[in-house]
Coordinates of C-alpha atoms in Angstrom, one line a residue:
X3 CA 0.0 0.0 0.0
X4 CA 1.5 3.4 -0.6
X5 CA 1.1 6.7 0.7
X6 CA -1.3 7.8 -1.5
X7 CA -3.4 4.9 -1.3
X8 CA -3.6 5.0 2.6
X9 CA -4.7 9.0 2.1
X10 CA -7.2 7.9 -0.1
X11 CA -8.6 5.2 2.3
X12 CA -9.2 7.9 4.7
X13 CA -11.0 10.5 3.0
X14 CA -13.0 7.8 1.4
X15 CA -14.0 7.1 5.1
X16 CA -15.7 10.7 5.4
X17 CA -19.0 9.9 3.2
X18 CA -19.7 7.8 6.6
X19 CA -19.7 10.5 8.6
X20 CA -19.5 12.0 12.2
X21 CA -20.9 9.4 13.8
X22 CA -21.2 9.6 17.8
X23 CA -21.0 6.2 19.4
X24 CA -18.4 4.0 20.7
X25 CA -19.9 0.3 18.4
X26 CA -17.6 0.8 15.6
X27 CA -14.3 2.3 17.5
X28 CA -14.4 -1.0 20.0
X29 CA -15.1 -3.2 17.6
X30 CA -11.9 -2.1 15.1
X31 CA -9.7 -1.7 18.1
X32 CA -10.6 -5.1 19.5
X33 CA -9.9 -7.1 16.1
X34 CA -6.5 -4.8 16.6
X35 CA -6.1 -6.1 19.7
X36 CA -6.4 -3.2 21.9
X37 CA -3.3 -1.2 21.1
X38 CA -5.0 1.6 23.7
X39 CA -5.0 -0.4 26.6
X40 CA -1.0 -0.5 26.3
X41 CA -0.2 3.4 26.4
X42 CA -0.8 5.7 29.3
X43 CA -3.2 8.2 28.1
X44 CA -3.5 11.3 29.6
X45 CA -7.7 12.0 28.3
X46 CA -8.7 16.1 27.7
X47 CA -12.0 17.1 27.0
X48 CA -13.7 20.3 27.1
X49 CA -14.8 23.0 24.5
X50 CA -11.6 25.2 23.6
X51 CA -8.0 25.3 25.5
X52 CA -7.6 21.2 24.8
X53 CA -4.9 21.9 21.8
X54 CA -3.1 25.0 24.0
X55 CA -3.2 22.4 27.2
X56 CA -2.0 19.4 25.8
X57 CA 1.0 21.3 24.3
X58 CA 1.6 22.8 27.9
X59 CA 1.4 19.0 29.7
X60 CA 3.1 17.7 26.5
X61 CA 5.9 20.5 27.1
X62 CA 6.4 19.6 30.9
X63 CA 6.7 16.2 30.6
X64 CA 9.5 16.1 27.6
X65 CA 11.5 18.4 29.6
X66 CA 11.0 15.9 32.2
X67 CA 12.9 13.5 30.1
X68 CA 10.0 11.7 28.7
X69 CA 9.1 10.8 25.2
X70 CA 5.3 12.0 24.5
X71 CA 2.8 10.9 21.8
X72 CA 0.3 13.4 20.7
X73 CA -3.5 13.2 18.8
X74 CA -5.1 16.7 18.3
X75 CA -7.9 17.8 15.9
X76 CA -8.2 19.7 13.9
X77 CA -4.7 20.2 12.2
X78 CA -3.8 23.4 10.7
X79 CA -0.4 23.5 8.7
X80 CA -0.4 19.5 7.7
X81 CA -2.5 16.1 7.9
X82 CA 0.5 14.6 9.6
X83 CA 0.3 17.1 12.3
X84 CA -2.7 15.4 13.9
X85 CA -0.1 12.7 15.4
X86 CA 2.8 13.8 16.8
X87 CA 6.2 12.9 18.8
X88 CA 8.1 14.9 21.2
X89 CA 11.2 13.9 22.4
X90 CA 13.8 16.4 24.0
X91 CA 13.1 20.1 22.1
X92 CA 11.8 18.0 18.9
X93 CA 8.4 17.2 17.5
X94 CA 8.0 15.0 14.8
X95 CA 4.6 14.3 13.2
X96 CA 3.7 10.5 12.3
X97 CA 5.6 9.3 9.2
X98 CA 4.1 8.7 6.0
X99 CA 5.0 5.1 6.5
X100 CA 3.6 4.8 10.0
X101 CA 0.1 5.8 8.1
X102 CA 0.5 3.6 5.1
X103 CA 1.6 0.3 7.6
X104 CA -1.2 1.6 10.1
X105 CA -3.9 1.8 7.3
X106 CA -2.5 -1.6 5.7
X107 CA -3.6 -3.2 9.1
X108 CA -6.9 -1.3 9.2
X109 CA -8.6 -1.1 6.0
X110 CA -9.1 -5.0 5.9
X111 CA -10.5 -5.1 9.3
X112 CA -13.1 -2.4 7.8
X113 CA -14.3 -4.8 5.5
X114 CA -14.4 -7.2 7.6
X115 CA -16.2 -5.7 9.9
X116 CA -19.0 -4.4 6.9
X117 CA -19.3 -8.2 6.3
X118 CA -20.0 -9.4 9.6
X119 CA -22.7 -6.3 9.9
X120 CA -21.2 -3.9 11.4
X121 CA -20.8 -0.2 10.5
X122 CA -18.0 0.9 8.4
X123 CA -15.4 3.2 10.4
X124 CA -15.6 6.5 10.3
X125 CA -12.3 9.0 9.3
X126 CA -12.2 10.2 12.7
X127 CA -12.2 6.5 14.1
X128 CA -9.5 5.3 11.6
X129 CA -7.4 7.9 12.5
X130 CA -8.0 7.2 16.4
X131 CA -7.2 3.8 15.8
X132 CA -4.2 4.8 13.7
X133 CA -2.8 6.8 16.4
X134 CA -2.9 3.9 18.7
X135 CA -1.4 1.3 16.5
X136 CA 1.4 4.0 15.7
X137 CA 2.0 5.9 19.1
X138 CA 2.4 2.3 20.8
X139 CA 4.8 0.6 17.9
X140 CA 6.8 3.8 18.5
X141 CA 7.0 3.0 22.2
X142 CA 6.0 6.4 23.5
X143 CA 5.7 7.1 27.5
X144 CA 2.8 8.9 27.4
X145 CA 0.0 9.9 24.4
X146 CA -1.6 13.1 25.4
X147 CA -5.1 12.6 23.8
X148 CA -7.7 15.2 22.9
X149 CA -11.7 14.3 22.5
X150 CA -12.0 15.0 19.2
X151 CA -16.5 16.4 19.9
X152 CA -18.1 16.0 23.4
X153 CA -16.8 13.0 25.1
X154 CA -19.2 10.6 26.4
X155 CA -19.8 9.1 22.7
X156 CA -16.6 10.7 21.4
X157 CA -14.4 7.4 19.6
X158 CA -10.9 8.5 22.2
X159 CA -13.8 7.5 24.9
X160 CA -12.8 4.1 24.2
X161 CA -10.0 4.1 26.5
X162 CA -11.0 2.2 29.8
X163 CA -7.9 3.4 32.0
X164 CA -6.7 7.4 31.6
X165 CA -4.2 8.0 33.9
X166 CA -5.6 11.3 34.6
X167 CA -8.7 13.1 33.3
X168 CA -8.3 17.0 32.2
X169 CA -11.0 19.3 31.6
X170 CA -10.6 22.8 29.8
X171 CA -13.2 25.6 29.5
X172 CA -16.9 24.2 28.8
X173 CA -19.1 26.2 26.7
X174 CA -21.7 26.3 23.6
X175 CA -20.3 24.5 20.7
X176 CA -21.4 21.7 18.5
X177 CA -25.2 22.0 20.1
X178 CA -26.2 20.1 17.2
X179 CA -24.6 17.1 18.5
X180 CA -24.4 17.6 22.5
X181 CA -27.2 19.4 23.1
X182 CA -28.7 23.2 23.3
X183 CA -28.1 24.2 26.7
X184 CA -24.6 24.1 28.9
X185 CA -25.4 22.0 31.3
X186 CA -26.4 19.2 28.5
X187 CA -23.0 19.8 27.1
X188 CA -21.2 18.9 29.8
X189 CA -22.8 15.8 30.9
X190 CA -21.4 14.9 27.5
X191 CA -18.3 15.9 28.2
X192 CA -18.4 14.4 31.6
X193 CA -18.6 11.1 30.0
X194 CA -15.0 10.7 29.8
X195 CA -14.9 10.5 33.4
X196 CA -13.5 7.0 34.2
X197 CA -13.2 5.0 37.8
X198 CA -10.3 5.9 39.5
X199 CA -8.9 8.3 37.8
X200 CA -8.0 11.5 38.8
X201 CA -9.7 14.3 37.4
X202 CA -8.5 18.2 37.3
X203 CA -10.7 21.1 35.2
X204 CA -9.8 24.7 35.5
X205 CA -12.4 27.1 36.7
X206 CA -15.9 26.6 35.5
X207 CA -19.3 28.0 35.4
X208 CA -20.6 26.5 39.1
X209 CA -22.9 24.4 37.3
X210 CA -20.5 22.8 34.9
X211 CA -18.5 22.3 38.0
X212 CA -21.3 21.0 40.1
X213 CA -21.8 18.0 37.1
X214 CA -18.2 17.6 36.7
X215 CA -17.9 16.8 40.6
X216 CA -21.1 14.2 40.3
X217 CA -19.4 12.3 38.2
X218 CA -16.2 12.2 39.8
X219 CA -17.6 11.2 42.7
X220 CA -19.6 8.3 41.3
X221 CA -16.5 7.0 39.4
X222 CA -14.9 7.4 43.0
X223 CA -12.0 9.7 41.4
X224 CA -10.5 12.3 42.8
X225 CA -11.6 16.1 41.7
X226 CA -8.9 19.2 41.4
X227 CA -9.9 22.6 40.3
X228 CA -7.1 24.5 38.8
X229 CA -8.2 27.8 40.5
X230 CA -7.3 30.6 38.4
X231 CA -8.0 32.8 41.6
X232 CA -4.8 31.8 43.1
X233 CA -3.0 33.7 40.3
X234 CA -1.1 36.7 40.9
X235 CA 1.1 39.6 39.6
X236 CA 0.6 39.1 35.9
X237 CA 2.4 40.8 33.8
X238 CA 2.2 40.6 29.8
X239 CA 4.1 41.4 27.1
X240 CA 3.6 40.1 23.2
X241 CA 6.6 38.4 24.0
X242 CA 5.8 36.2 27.1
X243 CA 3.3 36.2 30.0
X244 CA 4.9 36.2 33.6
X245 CA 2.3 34.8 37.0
X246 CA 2.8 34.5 40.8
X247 CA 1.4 30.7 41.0
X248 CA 1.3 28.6 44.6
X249 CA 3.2 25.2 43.8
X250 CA 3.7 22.9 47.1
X251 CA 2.8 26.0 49.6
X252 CA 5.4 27.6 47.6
X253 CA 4.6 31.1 45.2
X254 CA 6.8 30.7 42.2
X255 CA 6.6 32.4 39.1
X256 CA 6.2 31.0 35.9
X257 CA 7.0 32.7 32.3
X258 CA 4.8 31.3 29.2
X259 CA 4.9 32.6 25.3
X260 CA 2.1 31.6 24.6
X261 CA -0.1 34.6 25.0
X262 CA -3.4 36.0 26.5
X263 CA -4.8 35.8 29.7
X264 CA -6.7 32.8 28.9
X265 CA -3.1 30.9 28.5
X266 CA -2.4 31.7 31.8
X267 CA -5.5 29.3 33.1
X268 CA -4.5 26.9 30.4
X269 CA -0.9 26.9 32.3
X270 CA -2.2 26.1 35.6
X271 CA -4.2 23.6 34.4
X272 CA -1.1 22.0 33.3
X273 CA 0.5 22.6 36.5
X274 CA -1.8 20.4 38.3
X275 CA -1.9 17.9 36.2
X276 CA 2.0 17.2 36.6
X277 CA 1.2 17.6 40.2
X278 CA -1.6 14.4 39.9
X279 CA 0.8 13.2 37.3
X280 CA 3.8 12.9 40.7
X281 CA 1.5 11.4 43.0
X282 CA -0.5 9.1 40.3
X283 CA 3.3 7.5 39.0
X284 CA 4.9 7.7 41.9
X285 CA 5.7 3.8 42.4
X286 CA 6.4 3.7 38.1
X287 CA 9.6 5.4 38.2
X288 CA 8.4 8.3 36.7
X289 CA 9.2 11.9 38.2
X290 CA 8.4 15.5 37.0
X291 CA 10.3 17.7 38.5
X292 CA 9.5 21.9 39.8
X293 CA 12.3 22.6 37.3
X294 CA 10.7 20.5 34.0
X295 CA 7.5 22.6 34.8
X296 CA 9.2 25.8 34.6
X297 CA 11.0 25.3 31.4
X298 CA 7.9 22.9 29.8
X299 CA 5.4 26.0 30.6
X300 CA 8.5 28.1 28.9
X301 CA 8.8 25.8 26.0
X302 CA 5.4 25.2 25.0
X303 CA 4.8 26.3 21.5
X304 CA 1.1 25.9 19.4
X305 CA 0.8 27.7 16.3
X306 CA -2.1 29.2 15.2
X307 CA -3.3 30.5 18.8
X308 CA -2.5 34.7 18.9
X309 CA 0.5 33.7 16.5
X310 CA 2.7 36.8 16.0
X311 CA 3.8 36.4 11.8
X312 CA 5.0 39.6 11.4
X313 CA 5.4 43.4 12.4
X314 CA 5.1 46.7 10.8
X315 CA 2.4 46.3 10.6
X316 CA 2.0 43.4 13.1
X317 CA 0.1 40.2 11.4
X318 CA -1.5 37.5 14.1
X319 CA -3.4 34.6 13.7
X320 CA -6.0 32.7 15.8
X321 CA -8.3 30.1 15.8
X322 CA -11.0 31.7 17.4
X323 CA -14.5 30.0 16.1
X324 CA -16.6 30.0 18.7
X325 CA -18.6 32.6 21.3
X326 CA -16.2 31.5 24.5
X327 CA -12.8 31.8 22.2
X328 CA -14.2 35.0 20.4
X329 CA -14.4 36.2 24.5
X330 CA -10.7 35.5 25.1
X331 CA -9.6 36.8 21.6
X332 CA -11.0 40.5 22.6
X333 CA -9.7 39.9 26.3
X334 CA -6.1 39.5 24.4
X335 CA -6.5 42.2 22.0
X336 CA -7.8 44.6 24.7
X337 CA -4.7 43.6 26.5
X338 CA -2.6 44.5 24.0
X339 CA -3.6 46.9 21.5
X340 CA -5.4 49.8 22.8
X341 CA -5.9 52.1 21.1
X342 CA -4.7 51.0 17.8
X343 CA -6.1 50.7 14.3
X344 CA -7.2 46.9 13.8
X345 CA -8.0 45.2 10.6
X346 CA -9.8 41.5 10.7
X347 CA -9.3 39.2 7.8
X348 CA -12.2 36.6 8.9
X349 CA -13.5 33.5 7.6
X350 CA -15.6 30.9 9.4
X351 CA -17.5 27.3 9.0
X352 CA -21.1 27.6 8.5
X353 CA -22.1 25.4 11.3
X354 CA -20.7 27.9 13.9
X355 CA -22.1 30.5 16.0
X356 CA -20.9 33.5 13.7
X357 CA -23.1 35.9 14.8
X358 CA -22.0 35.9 18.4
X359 CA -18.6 36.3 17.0
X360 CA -19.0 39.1 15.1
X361 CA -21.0 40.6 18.0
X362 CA -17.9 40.4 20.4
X363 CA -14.9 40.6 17.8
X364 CA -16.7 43.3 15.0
X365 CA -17.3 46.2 17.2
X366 CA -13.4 46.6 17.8
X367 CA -12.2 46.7 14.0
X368 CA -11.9 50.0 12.0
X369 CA -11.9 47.6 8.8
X370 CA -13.5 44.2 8.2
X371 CA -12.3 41.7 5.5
X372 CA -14.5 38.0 4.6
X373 CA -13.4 35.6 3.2
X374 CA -14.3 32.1 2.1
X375 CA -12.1 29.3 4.1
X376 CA -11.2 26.0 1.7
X377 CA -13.8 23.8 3.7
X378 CA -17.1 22.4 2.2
X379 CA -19.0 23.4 5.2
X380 CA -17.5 27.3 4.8
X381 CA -19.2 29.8 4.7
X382 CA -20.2 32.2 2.4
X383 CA -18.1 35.6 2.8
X384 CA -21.1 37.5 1.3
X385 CA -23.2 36.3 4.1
X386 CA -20.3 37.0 6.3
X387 CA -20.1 40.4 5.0
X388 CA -23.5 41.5 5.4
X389 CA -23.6 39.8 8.8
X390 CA -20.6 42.2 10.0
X391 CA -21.8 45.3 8.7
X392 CA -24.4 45.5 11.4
X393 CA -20.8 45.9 13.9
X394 CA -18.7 47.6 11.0
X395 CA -18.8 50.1 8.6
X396 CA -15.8 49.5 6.8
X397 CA -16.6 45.5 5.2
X398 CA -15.3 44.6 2.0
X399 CA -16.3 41.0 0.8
X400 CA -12.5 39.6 -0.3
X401 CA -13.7 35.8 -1.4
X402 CA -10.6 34.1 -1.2
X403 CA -7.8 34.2 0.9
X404 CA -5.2 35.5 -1.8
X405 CA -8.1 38.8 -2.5
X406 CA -8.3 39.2 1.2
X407 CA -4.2 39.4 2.3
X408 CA -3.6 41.9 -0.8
X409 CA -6.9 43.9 0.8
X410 CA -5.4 43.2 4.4
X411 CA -2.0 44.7 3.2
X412 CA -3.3 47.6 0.8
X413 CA -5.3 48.9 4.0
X414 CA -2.4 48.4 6.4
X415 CA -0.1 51.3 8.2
X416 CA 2.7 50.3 10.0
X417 CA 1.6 50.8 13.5
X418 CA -2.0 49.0 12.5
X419 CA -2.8 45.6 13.9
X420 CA -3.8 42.6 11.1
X421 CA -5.6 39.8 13.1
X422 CA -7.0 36.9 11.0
X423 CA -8.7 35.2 12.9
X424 CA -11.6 32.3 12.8
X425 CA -11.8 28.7 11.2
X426 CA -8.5 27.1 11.7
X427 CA -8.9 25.6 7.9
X428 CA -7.8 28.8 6.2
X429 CA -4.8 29.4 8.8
X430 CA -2.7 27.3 7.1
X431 CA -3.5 28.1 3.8
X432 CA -2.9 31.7 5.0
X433 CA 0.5 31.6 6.6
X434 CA 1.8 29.9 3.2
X435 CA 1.0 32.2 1.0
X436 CA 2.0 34.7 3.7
X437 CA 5.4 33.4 3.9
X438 CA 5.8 33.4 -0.3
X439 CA 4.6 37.2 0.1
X440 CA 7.7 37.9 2.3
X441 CA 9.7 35.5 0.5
X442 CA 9.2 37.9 -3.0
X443 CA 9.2 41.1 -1.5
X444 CA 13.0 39.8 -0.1
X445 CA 14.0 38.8 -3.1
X446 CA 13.2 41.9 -4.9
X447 CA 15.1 43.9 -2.5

């Protein structure tokens, strides 16, 4: 099987679906004989902060001295991203020959499966089942795994035996699938709660907290709250982020570069779980020490999240697609550039709460730019247009991403702010052609 054929397998798999349910992902896994129940998994669930978290926790333990597996969704610069390695200061994503021997196992198991009635596997279950099979052949010490939607029915809920359960900020997303109110979302979410294992979630609304507890409790495990409270002196900079924060009755501070104020809960979040992460492996010879935390938190790098590109004029991209992120993406920019001229370049997914984003993010901008993100379920920037204009008075409809940098740039001063910001499927288109901009312009000169 080669490369190509093994893609191919894949996105074949998407006519099937985003199917919720845990049939088909236990079945596949089981006539793979249960590569998941040989990695210790480290489970995250919530609504946004899993990919900024898991690349703090993943950061603390490789400067620990441990080698740590990664699954995020969704990828913004490459497919291969979505499985990664980090060993020392390197990441490496899965190999195209991990995918093609990991889909060479699977794909006959599919049709196996079809014949004996079962459901075909989903993409996103392939690929949970290829991160298994790989992540374990590669002999990793930990696999920091993200829910790809909700939890409860969510194909990573396979796992029987997380060595620690982490839960990010919980808020409206996906109500389609989990439900139209908060607290139905997070008994969703919830779901991933398993017996005996620990669980820690930074603050919450008290009633996300309240069902959180519940079910900690009746899976007798253990419930931390990374309380954001307990932070003190902060002081930012687009640079780094420094914070007061107690660790073992002792106030030390911490430094990040990963930036907002929202990183800084995302940080302490991480804290505690190398805290859990002590006391759950203490008899295993594993060991995280007060100085791996410092220089993990220090480390941690995730592109795409307030990502400084460029300056004069500054250019920053985020991911921002929903109401809570759309929240912390003003908080950051109110942070940081009062008082300045700001120009948004944004596109979104059609299945998104748009118009709650534009409702927080529009009124800020002197100048609005839409665009059309490479994703069948975009939408329209026409419809995005109009939508802003009730925020805005400067819109202009760009289309595509090419039409909207050249706008972006045209309108541009040097002191002015360029934030692109929304679906995370145009960012990497974006910060290509971005880079073969800069990459003429250099050359000319």
């Amino acid at each position: 099987m080669t490369y190509k054929e093994a893609k191919e397998f894949i996105e074949e798999a998407n006519q099937y679906g985003s199917v919720l349910g845990l049939t088909s992902i236990t079945e596949l896994l089981k006539r793979l004989d249960n590569p998941q129940n040989h990695l210790k998994i480290i489970h995250i669930g919530g609504t946004n902060g899993k990919g900024s978290t898991g690349a703090f926790i993943t950061s603390i333990l490789t400067a620990a001295g441990y080698r740590v597996g990664r699954y995020i969704s969704p990828t913004v610069f490459s497919y291969r991203e979505k499985i990664q390695i980090s060993e020392g200061i390197n990441t490496y994503y899965i190999t195209k020959e991990g995918i093609q021997e990991a889909i060479k196992r699977i794909k006959p198991i599919c049709q196996e499966m079809v014949n004996d009635g079962y459901d075909h596997p989903t993409t996103f279950e392939i690929e949970t089942a290829m991160t298994f099979i790989y992540l374990l052949s590669q002999q990793v010490d930990f696999l920091v795994l993200e829910v790809g939607m909700g939890g409860r029915l969510d194909a990573t809920n396979v796992i029987a035996n997380p060595i620690c359960t982490v839960f990010t900020s919980i808020s409206m997303d996906h109500m389609q699938y989990l439900g139209d109110s908060l607290e139905k979302i997070a008994q969703e979410k919830a779901g991933i709660i398993k017996p005996k294992s620990p669980v820690i979630s930074c603050n919450q609304n008290s009633a996300v907290i309240k069902i959180l507890k519940d079910k900690a409790d009746e899976c007798k495990s253990s419930f931390i709250i990374a309380d954001f409270n307990n932070v003190h002196k902060v002081e930012y900079s687009l640079e780094e982020t420094r914070f007061i924060y107690p660790s073992n009755k002792e106030a030390k501070e911490y430094i990040i570069r990963l930036i907002g104020k929202h990183q800084v809960k995302n940080a302490i979040l991480a804290i505690e779980v190398a805290k859990v992460l002590n006391k759950v492996l203490n008899n295993h010879n594993y060991f995280i020490s007060d100085e791996a935390i410092l220089s993990g938190l220090y480390q941690a790098k995730w592109d795409g999240r307030f990502q400084v590109l460029d300056t004069k004029p500054y250019f920053i991209i985020d991911g921002a697609h929903n109401e809570e992120a759309a929240i912390n993406l003003r908080e950051t920019v109110e942070i940081y550039f009062t008082n300045k001229r700001l120009i948004f370049m944004i596109g979104v997914l059609e299945d998104k709460d748009y118009k709650s984003i534009l409702k927080i993010m529009a009124p800020l901008a002197d100048t609005i730019i839409t665009l059309t993100p490479e994703n069948y379920r975009a939408l329209a920037s026409d419809k995005l247009a109009n939508e802003a204009r009730l925020y805005c008075e400067r819109v202009f409809d760009c289309g595509n991403i090419e039409q909207a940098l050249e706008m972006a740039y045209a309108e541009a001063k040097a002191d002015n702010i360029i934030l692109a910001f929304g679906s995370l499927s145009f960012l990497g288109s974006l910060v290509k052609i971005l880079r073969m901009r800069k990459e003429k312009t250099y050359n000319k000169n």
